[in-house]
Coordinates of C-alpha atoms in Angstrom, one line a residue:
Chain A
X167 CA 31.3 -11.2 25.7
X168 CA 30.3 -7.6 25.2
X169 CA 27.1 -5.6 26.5
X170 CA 26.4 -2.2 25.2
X171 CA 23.8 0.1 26.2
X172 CA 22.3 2.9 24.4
X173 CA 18.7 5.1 25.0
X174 CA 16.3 3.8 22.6
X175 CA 15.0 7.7 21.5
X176 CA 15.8 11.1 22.4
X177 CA 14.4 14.4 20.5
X178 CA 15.9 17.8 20.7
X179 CA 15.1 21.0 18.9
X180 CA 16.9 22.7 16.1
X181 CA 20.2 24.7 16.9
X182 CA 20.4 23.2 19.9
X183 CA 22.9 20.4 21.5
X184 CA 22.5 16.9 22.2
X185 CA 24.4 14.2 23.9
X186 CA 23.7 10.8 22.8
X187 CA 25.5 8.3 25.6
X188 CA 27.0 4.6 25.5
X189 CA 28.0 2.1 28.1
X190 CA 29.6 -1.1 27.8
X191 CA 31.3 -3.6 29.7
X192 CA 33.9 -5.8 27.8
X193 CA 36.7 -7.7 28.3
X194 CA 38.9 -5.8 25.8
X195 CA 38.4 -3.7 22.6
X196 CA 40.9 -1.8 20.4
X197 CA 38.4 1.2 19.9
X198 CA 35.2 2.4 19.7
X199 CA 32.6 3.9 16.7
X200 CA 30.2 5.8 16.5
X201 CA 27.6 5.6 13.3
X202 CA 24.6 7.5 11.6
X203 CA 22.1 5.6 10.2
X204 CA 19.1 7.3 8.4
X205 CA 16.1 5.2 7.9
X206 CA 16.2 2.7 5.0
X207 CA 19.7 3.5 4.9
X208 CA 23.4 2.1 5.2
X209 CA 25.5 2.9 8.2
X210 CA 28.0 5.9 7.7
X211 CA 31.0 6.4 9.8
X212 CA 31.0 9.5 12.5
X213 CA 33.9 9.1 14.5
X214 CA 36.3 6.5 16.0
X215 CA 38.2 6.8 19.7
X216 CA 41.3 4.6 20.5
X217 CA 42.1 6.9 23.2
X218 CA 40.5 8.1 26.4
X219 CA 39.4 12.1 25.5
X220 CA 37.3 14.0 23.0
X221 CA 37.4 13.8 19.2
X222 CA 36.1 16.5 17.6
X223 CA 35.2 16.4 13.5
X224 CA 33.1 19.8 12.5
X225 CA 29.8 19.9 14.7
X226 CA 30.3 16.3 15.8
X227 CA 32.3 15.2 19.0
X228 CA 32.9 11.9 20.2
X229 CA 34.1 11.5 23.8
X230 CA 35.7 7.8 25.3
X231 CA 37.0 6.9 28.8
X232 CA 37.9 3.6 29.3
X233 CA 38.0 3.4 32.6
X234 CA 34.3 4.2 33.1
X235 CA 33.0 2.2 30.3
X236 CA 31.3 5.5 28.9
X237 CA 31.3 7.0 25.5
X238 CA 29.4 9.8 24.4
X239 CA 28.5 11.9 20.9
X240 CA 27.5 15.4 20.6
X241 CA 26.1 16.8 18.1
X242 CA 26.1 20.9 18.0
X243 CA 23.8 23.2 16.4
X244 CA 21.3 20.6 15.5
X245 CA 19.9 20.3 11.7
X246 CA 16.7 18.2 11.2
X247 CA 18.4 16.4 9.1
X248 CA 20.5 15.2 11.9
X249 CA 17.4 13.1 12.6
X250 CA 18.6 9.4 12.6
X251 CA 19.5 6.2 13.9
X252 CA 22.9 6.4 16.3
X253 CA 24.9 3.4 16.3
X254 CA 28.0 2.8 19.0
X255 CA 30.3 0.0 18.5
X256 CA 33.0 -1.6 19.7
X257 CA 35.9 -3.1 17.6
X258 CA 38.0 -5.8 19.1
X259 CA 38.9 -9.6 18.3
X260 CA 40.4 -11.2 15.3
X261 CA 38.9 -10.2 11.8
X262 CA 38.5 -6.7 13.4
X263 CA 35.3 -7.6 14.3
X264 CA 32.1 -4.8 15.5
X265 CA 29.9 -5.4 18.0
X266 CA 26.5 -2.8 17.5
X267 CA 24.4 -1.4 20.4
X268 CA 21.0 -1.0 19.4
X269 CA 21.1 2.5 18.7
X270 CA 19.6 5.6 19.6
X271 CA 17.3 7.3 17.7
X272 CA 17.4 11.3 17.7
X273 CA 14.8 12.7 16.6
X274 CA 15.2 16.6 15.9
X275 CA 12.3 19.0 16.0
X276 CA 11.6 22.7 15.4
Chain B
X71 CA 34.7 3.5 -7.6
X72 CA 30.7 1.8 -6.8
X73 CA 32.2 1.2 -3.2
X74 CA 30.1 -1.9 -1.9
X75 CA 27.1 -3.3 -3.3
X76 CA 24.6 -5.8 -3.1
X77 CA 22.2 -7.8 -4.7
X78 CA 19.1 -7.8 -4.8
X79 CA 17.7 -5.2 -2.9
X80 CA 14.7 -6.6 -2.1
X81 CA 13.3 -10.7 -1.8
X82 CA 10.3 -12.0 -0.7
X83 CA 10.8 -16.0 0.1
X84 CA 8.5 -18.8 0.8
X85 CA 9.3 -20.7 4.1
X86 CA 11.5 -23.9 2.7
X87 CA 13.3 -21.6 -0.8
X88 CA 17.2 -21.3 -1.0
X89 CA 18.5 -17.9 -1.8
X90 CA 21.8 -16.6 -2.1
X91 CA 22.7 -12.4 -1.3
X92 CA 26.0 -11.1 -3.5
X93 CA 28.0 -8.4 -1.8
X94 CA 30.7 -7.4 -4.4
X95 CA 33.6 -4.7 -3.4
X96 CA 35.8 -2.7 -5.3
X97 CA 37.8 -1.4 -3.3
X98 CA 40.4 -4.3 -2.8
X99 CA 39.7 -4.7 0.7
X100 CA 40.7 -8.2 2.7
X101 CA 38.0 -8.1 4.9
X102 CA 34.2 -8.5 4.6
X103 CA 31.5 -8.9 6.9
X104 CA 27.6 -9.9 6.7
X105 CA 25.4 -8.6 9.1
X106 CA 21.7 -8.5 9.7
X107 CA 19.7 -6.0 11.4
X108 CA 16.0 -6.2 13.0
X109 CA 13.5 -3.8 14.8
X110 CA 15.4 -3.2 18.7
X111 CA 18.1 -5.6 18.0
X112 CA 21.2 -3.3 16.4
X113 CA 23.3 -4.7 13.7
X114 CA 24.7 -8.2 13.8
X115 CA 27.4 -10.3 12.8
X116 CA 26.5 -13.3 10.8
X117 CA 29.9 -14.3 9.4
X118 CA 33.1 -12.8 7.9
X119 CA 36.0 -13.4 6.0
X120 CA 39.9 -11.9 6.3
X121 CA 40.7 -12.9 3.3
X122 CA 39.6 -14.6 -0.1
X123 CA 39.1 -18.7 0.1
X124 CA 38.1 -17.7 4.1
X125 CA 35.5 -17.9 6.4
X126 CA 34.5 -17.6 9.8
X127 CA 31.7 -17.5 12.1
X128 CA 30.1 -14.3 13.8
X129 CA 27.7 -14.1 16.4
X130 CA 24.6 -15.4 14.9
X131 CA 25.7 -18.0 12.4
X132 CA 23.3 -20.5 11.9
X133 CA 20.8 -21.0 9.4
X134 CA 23.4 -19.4 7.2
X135 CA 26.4 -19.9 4.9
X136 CA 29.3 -17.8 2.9
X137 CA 31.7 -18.3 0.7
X138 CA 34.4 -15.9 -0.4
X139 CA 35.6 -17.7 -3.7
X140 CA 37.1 -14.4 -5.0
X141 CA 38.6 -11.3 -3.0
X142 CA 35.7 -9.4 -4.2
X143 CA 32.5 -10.9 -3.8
X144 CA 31.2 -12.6 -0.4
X145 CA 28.4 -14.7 -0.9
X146 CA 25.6 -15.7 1.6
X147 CA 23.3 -18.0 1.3
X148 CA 19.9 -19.5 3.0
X149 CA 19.7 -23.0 2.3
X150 CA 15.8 -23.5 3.6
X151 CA 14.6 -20.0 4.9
X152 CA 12.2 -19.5 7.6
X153 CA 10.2 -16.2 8.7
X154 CA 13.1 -16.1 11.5
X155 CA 15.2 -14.9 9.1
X156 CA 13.0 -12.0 7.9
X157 CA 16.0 -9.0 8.0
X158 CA 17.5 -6.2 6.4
X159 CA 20.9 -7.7 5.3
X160 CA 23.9 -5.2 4.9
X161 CA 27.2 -6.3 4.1
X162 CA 30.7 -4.2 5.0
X163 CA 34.3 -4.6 4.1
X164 CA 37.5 -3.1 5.3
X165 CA 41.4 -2.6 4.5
X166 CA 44.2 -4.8 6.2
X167 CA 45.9 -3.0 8.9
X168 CA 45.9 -1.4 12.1
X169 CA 45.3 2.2 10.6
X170 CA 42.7 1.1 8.9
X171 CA 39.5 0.4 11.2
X172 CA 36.4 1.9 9.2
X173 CA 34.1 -0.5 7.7
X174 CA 32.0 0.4 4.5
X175 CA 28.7 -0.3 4.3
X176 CA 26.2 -1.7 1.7
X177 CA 23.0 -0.4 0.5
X178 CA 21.3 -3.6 2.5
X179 CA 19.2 -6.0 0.8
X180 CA 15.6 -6.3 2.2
X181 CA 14.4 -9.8 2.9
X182 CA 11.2 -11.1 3.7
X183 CA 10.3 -14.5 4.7
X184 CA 7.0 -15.9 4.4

């Protein structure tokens, strides 16, 4: 099986950077997602890592290492509308199947 | 190109009544997923399908059903609901292929059990 672990809530102020973290243990996964979920809302894709090492994609970053079961976002120069659900996932398994943490939800102030 | 969508949007049930959630795609993808999401519990997998006239199940399968008669719709449906299965519902589909791995999501369809 797979176990993922996520903080629940975090709040940070506007402009400023945040680091939204995610463990897991598994037995094997291809790659792993991150996604933004505002309330009420869908899921929209972030960012996906294969590889061990940062992704970057504007004022998002996704970092993975495999080795250490770890994966982290950050988000730069913080907007309140960055305020939202975030979702990691792994994807592994036949019918390229994801398996959700329970998200963290960032909450950004002034 | 409406991307995924589902319907209805919103349903309130009576403990016992059938129901049946449509997720249509059109964006000719082979793969599509139903997932259900609660307060502290993340998103998760009910069933999915690789492929039309396929199904399989996900991680919390029971008390449900799907059928994927056509490549793009993926049907699923309560056959007696209970307040267990209270839930936002949102379906995703993806492409065939190892490039690509995103999965697009629905609008979710609110269900309430009563």
């Amino acid at each position: 099986g797979q176990n993922i672990d996520q903080p629940t809530e975090m709040t940070a102020t506007e402009g400023a950077i945040v680091q939204i973290n995610c463990t897991y243990q598994t037995s094997g996964f291809n790659g792993l997602f991150w996604y933004q979920q505002h309330a009420g809302e869908a899921p929209t894709f972030l960012s996906y890592n294969v590889l061990d090492g940062l992704e970057e994609k504007g004022r998002f970053s996704s970092f993975l290492s495999r080795s250490k079961g770890y994966s982290y976002l950050l988000l730069k120069e913080l907007q309140m509308k960055d305020s939202a659900s975030y979702l990691c996932a792994l994807f592994a398994g036949g019918g390229n199947k994801l398996t959700f943490g329970t998200g963290t939800q960032l909450k950004v102030e002034l | 190109n409406a991307g995924v969508t589902q319907t209805p949007k919103f349903r309130v049930l009576k403990t016992g009544q059938s129901m049946t959630l449509l997720c249509a795609q059109d964006m000719n993808h082979e793969y599509m997923y139903w997932y259900r999401q609660d307060p502290g519990m993340g998103l998760r997998l009910i069933h999915y399908s690789v492929g039309e006239g396929t199904t399989a199940k996900g991680e919390v399968p029971d008390g449900y059903n799907v059928s994927r008669l056509k490549k793009q719709n993926f049907l699923l449906g309560l056959e007696s609901a209970a307040p267990s299965q209270t839930s936002v519902y949102f379906c995703a589909s993806k492409k065939e292929g190892q490039s690509s791995y995103e999965q697009y999501f629905g609008p979710g369809t609110r269900l309430t059990v009563t």
